[in-house]
Phi, psi and omega in degrees: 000147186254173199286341153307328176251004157244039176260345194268142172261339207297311211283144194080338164303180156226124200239137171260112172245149171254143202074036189263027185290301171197179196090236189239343183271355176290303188341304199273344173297306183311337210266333185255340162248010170253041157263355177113343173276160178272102188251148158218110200257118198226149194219196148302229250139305154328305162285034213285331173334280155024275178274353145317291194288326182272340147305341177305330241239317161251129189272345177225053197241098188245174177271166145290138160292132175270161192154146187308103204279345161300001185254141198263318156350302157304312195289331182270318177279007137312286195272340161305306191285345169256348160318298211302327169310300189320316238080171162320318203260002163062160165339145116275328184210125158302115169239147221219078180241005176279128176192171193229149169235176196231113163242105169202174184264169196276007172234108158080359169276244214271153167273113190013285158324320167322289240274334163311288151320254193018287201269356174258020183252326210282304234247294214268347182273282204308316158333301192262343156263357156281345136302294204281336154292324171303307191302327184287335200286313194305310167322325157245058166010038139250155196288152169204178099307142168230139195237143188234142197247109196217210185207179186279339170304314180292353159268002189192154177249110184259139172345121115096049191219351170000275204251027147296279199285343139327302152333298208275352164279310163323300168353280180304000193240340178269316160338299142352281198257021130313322176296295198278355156313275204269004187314311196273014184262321198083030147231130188284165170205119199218181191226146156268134123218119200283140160314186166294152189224151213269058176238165188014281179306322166283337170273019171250316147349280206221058181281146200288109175131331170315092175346298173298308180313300185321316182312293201275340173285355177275023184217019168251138192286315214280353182069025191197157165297129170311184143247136166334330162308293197294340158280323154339293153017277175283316173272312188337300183315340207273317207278328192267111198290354161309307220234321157246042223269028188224359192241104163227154212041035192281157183227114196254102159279170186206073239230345211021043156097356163350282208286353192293273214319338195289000000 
């Protein structure tokens, strides 16, 4: 074992991420199990593809019931199937990175049924499976943590970014009082929130030489976009009470310094 990993609470630990299909939540199922975790990894039904290839990729990268997470049904045969996944020693840690996003102006924009979805997948879903992980963690009176995957949008305001960035400010605020809840329980909670970050979607978003990228990397200090690693990283660090066993309701951006300007 290197001196890095037995300074780690992560190896042997086990984690649920949602929205581990692609993207920044596949990053972080890889970023956790090539630490030594045990990940279950959960998705959309769509993205069944997804999650297929990273159990393939990783041996100690297994599935979830896949399912919508806005349905509490789903949500409850989610953390049954990753308890059960885990092992004895149950879940350590949640990471709460399924979100959708709504970009439209507030005149003549998004529709109802959006703007709805928005917030019960961006707000009211993470919310109710950081309940329902918290009661088992509490139940065998053990500690753990959850990291909520939130943006940078939720400090600031951008064009056609309403109820996206709304959404992702309700987060920071159920993150918040999840910290000072479940704190005395001995589970922590805390948020990412990333700049634009360079996967699929985003490198369609925001292609190289487009009058808004210059724009908006010109208002980044570090002078560049994330990558999906670099957020993968930062929550690992979140998840491992070796190393953040002191850091709750922290709203961490991760940002190359985006936000100074805000």
């Amino acid at each position: 074992m290197s001196l890095a990993a037995s300074q780690s609470a992560l190896p042997g630990a086990a984690f649920l991420v949602t929205g581990a299909a692609r993207g920044i939540g596949a990053a972080i199922a890889r970023q956790l199990a090539a630490s030594g975790a045990r990940v279950v990894a959960t998705d959309h039904p769509s993205n069944a593809a997804g999650i297929d290839a990273l159990v393939k990729e990783h041996g100690d990268i297994v599935a979830a019931p896949l399912g919508d997470v806005i349905e509490e049904d789903t949500r409850r045969a989610i953390l049954r199937g990753a308890e059960e996944a885990a092992g004895p020693a149950g879940l350590r840690g949640l990471v709460n990175n399924a979100g959708v996003g709504v970009f439209s102006p507030v005149l003549g924009g998004s529709e109802p049924d959006e703007v709805r979805r928005c917030f019960a997948v961006n707000t009211a879903a993470p919310l109710r499976l950081a309940q329902l992980f918290a009661e088992t963690r509490v139940s065998r009176q053990a500690q753990g943590s959850i990291v909520n995957v939130s943006s940078q949008a939720s400090s600031i305001c951008f064009p056609n970014h309403t109820a996206y960035s709304v959404s992702k400010a309700a987060l920071d605020q159920v993150t918040r009082h999840l910290a000072v809840e479940l704190g005395p329980r001995g589970i922590r909670t805390n948020a990412v929130l990333p700049t634009v970050v360079l996967t699929e979607m985003g490198r369609t978003a925001w292609p190289d030489g487009a009058p808004h990228t210059a724009a908006m990397l010109s208002k980044i200090p570090l002078g560049r976009f994330a990558q999906p690693t670099d957020i993968a990283s930062v929550v690992a660090f979140l998840l491992d009470d070796a190393r953040s066993g002191m850091v709750n309701g922290a709203l961490l951006p991760v940002d190359g310094g985006f936000l100074c300007y805000g």
